[in-house]
Amino acid sequence: IAMGAVNSKHVAIENQFDAATFISSDKSRAATTIYGSLKYFAGEQFIFKNNHERFCNTNLSTMIYGNVLNSTGSIIPMIWKSINSNTELTLFSKEMTRFIIDVDQAIDLIFKGISYDQASIIPKSKSLKILDLLEIYKENFNLKFNIGYPRIGEKIHEVLVTKEEMSRLSNSDCGTFYILKPCRPKFESDCTYLRQENYSSKDCLISK
């Protein structure tokens, strides 16, 4: 992951691309797995410009978002597979929440986000309680599920911006996403102060 991101950045700069972006995920923030740690390193390295690279005109950005609805391997296709095969799913915590974004929102974020340089782009997303989702499918489509225990490294809530990163957060001009820069904004008024300690899925819930 990390070397692929670095190599892609170099190719974009050498070929004088207008912009290039790295697609990251919520797993990269407050990482609890090797995969998440590598995603974090790849995304941060992708937007970093050294003394030579800072003179290039290629915009470098990283997109950080949660679950894309109906994407391969995501929760809804998994639910339908369980229903169609008459098997039981395991929910690892009744309190588990996840950010959600649909395909069109993800594409729109990328097209708008690539106009920024040396920045991580984070959508203003809603989240849902996984138990609510499973109960809806149980009530309407006879989904079977049980409650288990969190796996090693399993997050109960997703985080898109950690406590330590909050002071580097600012709003986009369009207001639909946040911009996370490697350094704090020059002016204090440009900072975006969220009420919560971090930007977590537990604080952005929609109702069942």
Short mmCIF file of C-alpha atoms in Angstrom, two decimals:
data_model
loop_
_atom_site.label_atom_id
_atom_site.label_comp_id
_atom_site.label_asym_id
_atom_site.label_seq_id
_atom_site.Cartn_x
_atom_site.Cartn_y
_atom_site.Cartn_z
CA ILE A 1 0.00 0.00 0.00
CA ALA A 2 2.60 2.55 1.12
CA MET A 3 5.11 2.08 -1.70
CA GLY A 4 2.33 1.94 -4.29
CA ALA A 5 1.08 5.34 -3.08
CA VAL A 6 4.57 6.85 -3.15
CA ASN A 7 5.27 5.49 -6.64
CA SER A 8 1.92 6.82 -7.89
CA LYS A 9 2.73 10.27 -6.49
CA HIS A 10 6.09 10.31 -8.27
CA VAL A 11 4.50 9.26 -11.58
CA ALA A 12 1.88 12.02 -11.26
CA ILE A 13 4.53 14.68 -10.58
CA GLU A 14 6.95 13.49 -13.27
CA ASN A 15 4.15 13.48 -15.88
CA GLN A 16 2.90 16.88 -14.75
CA PHE A 17 -0.61 15.77 -13.82
CA ASP A 18 -2.97 18.54 -12.77
CA ALA A 19 -3.99 16.46 -9.74
CA ALA A 20 -3.69 13.04 -8.16
CA THR A 21 -5.47 11.58 -5.15
CA PHE A 22 -5.06 8.62 -2.82
CA ILE A 23 -8.25 6.89 -1.64
CA SER A 24 -7.86 6.12 2.05
CA SER A 25 -10.42 4.98 4.65
CA ASP A 26 -11.54 5.43 8.24
CA LYS A 27 -9.23 2.54 9.16
CA SER A 28 -6.27 4.88 8.74
CA ARG A 29 -7.31 7.11 11.66
CA ALA A 30 -6.35 5.86 15.14
CA ALA A 31 -5.31 2.65 13.39
CA THR A 32 -5.66 -0.65 15.26
CA THR A 33 -4.34 -2.94 12.49
CA ILE A 34 -1.27 -3.14 10.24
CA TYR A 35 -3.56 -2.47 7.27
CA GLY A 36 -4.87 0.71 8.87
CA SER A 37 -1.37 1.83 9.84
CA LEU A 38 -0.13 1.38 6.28
CA LYS A 39 -3.16 3.28 4.97
CA TYR A 40 -2.27 6.15 7.32
CA PHE A 41 1.36 6.20 6.23
CA ALA A 42 0.43 5.97 2.54
CA GLY A 43 -2.07 8.83 2.75
CA GLU A 44 0.24 11.13 4.71
CA GLN A 45 3.21 10.39 2.47
CA PHE A 46 1.12 10.91 -0.66
CA ILE A 47 0.28 14.53 0.20
CA PHE A 48 3.73 15.40 1.60
CA LYS A 49 5.94 17.41 -0.73
CA ASN A 50 9.68 17.50 -0.06
CA ASN A 51 11.91 20.46 -0.98
CA HIS A 52 12.05 19.36 -4.61
CA GLU A 53 8.39 18.37 -4.97
CA ARG A 54 7.00 21.58 -3.46
CA PHE A 55 7.75 23.44 -6.69
CA CYS A 56 5.54 21.13 -8.76
CA ASN A 57 2.05 22.18 -9.88
CA THR A 58 0.38 18.82 -9.23
CA ASN A 59 -2.32 18.94 -6.55
CA LEU A 60 -1.91 16.01 -4.15
CA SER A 61 -4.80 14.99 -1.93
CA THR A 62 -6.03 12.05 0.12
CA MET A 63 -9.71 11.12 0.46
CA ILE A 64 -10.74 9.71 3.84
CA TYR A 65 -14.23 8.25 4.17
CA GLY A 66 -16.12 5.31 5.63
CA ASN A 67 -18.34 2.60 4.16
CA VAL A 68 -19.60 3.07 0.61
CA LEU A 69 -23.15 1.72 0.49
CA ASN A 70 -23.57 -1.42 -1.64
CA SER A 71 -19.86 -1.59 -2.50
CA THR A 72 -18.23 -5.02 -2.73
CA GLY A 73 -17.62 -6.50 0.72
CA SER A 74 -19.67 -3.86 2.54
CA ILE A 75 -22.44 -4.51 5.05
CA ILE A 76 -25.54 -4.55 2.79
CA PRO A 77 -24.23 -7.10 0.24
CA MET A 78 -23.11 -9.17 3.24
CA ILE A 79 -26.62 -9.03 4.68
CA TRP A 80 -28.22 -10.12 1.38
CA LYS A 81 -25.75 -12.99 1.06
CA SER A 82 -26.73 -14.15 4.55
CA ILE A 83 -30.46 -13.88 3.77
CA ASN A 84 -30.16 -15.72 0.45
CA SER A 85 -28.06 -18.52 1.93
CA ASN A 86 -30.16 -18.72 5.12
CA THR A 87 -27.09 -18.29 7.32
CA GLU A 88 -26.61 -16.24 10.48
CA LEU A 89 -24.57 -13.07 10.82
CA THR A 90 -22.66 -12.08 13.96
CA LEU A 91 -22.76 -8.52 15.25
CA PHE A 92 -19.67 -7.85 17.33
CA SER A 93 -21.25 -5.21 19.56
CA LYS A 94 -24.76 -3.81 20.09
CA GLU A 95 -23.21 -0.33 20.24
CA MET A 96 -21.30 -0.55 16.96
CA THR A 97 -21.70 2.44 14.60
CA ARG A 98 -20.37 3.10 11.10
CA PHE A 99 -20.12 6.09 8.78
CA ILE A 100 -22.00 5.73 5.49
CA ILE A 101 -21.60 7.38 2.10
CA ASP A 102 -23.10 6.41 -1.25
CA VAL A 103 -21.23 6.03 -4.54
CA ASP A 104 -22.39 9.36 -5.97
CA GLN A 105 -21.30 11.20 -2.81
CA ALA A 106 -17.88 9.52 -2.93
CA ILE A 107 -17.36 10.48 -6.58
CA ASP A 108 -18.51 14.06 -5.93
CA LEU A 109 -16.09 14.30 -3.00
CA ILE A 110 -13.18 13.17 -5.19
CA PHE A 111 -13.95 15.60 -8.01
CA LYS A 112 -14.23 18.52 -5.59
CA GLY A 113 -11.34 17.42 -3.37
CA ILE A 114 -8.69 17.21 -6.12
CA SER A 115 -8.66 21.00 -6.40
CA TYR A 116 -6.85 21.10 -3.02
CA ASP A 117 -3.12 20.54 -2.59
CA GLN A 118 -1.36 18.74 0.28
CA ALA A 119 -4.65 18.05 2.03
CA SER A 120 -6.75 15.19 3.35
CA ILE A 121 -10.40 15.53 2.35
CA ILE A 122 -13.07 14.22 4.75
CA PRO A 123 -16.81 14.27 3.98
CA LYS A 124 -19.41 15.51 6.45
CA SER A 125 -21.01 12.09 6.73
CA LYS A 126 -23.91 10.58 8.61
CA SER A 127 -23.57 7.30 10.46
CA LEU A 128 -25.84 4.47 11.52
CA LYS A 129 -26.09 1.98 14.33
CA ILE A 130 -25.42 -1.45 12.84
CA LEU A 131 -27.94 -3.05 15.20
CA ASP A 132 -30.66 -0.79 13.74
CA LEU A 133 -29.75 -1.88 10.22
CA LEU A 134 -29.77 -5.58 11.09
CA GLU A 135 -33.10 -5.25 12.89
CA ILE A 136 -34.66 -3.59 9.83
CA TYR A 137 -33.56 -6.49 7.63
CA LYS A 138 -34.71 -8.98 10.24
CA GLU A 139 -38.18 -7.39 10.42
CA ASN A 140 -38.59 -7.12 6.64
CA PHE A 141 -36.52 -9.95 5.14
CA ASN A 142 -36.08 -12.45 7.99
CA LEU A 143 -32.37 -11.87 8.47
CA LYS A 144 -30.84 -14.05 11.19
CA PHE A 145 -28.12 -12.60 13.41
CA ASN A 146 -26.57 -13.04 16.84
CA ILE A 147 -24.59 -10.78 19.18
CA GLY A 148 -20.95 -11.70 19.71
CA TYR A 149 -17.83 -10.03 21.08
CA PRO A 150 -15.51 -7.56 19.34
CA ARG A 151 -12.66 -9.17 17.42
CA ILE A 152 -9.05 -8.13 18.10
CA GLY A 153 -8.58 -4.70 16.57
CA GLU A 154 -12.32 -4.29 15.89
CA LYS A 155 -13.50 -0.70 16.40
CA ILE A 156 -16.88 -0.10 18.02
CA HIS A 157 -17.02 3.38 16.46
CA GLU A 158 -15.23 4.75 13.42
CA VAL A 159 -13.10 7.88 13.58
CA LEU A 160 -12.40 10.12 10.58
CA VAL A 161 -10.47 12.79 12.50
CA THR A 162 -8.62 12.04 15.74
CA LYS A 163 -8.40 14.32 18.77
CA GLU A 164 -4.81 15.22 17.89
CA GLU A 165 -5.77 16.23 14.33
CA MET A 166 -8.74 18.45 15.22
CA SER A 167 -6.73 21.68 15.44
CA ARG A 168 -5.65 21.23 11.80
CA LEU A 169 -9.21 20.94 10.49
CA SER A 170 -10.99 23.56 8.41
CA ASN A 171 -14.17 23.80 6.33
CA SER A 172 -14.29 23.59 2.55
CA ASP A 173 -15.73 26.50 0.60
CA CYS A 174 -18.77 24.43 -0.41
CA GLY A 175 -19.32 23.29 3.19
CA THR A 176 -19.83 19.58 2.37
CA PHE A 177 -16.45 18.35 3.55
CA TYR A 178 -13.55 19.12 5.88
CA ILE A 179 -9.95 19.81 4.90
CA LEU A 180 -7.17 18.37 7.06
CA LYS A 181 -3.79 19.97 6.45
CA PRO A 182 -0.37 18.82 7.73
CA CYS A 183 -0.07 22.17 9.57
CA ARG A 184 -2.55 24.31 11.48
CA PRO A 185 -4.36 27.02 9.48
CA LYS A 186 -2.51 30.34 9.45
CA PHE A 187 -5.42 32.14 11.09
CA GLU A 188 -7.25 30.84 14.15
CA SER A 189 -10.58 31.83 12.57
CA ASP A 190 -9.98 29.31 9.77
CA CYS A 191 -10.01 26.38 12.19
CA THR A 192 -13.16 24.26 12.47
CA TYR A 193 -13.95 23.39 16.06
CA LEU A 194 -16.40 20.51 16.36
CA ARG A 195 -18.30 20.10 19.61
CA GLN A 196 -17.16 16.51 20.03
CA GLU A 197 -13.65 15.44 21.05
CA ASN A 198 -13.04 13.81 17.68
CA TYR A 199 -14.98 13.22 14.47
CA SER A 200 -16.57 9.87 15.32
CA SER A 201 -19.47 7.83 13.98
CA LYS A 202 -21.00 7.73 17.47
CA ASP A 203 -21.78 11.46 17.19
CA CYS A 204 -23.37 11.54 13.71
CA LEU A 205 -26.14 8.94 14.02
CA ILE A 206 -29.35 8.90 12.00
CA SER A 207 -32.42 7.38 13.60
CA LYS A 208 -33.62 3.86 12.85
#
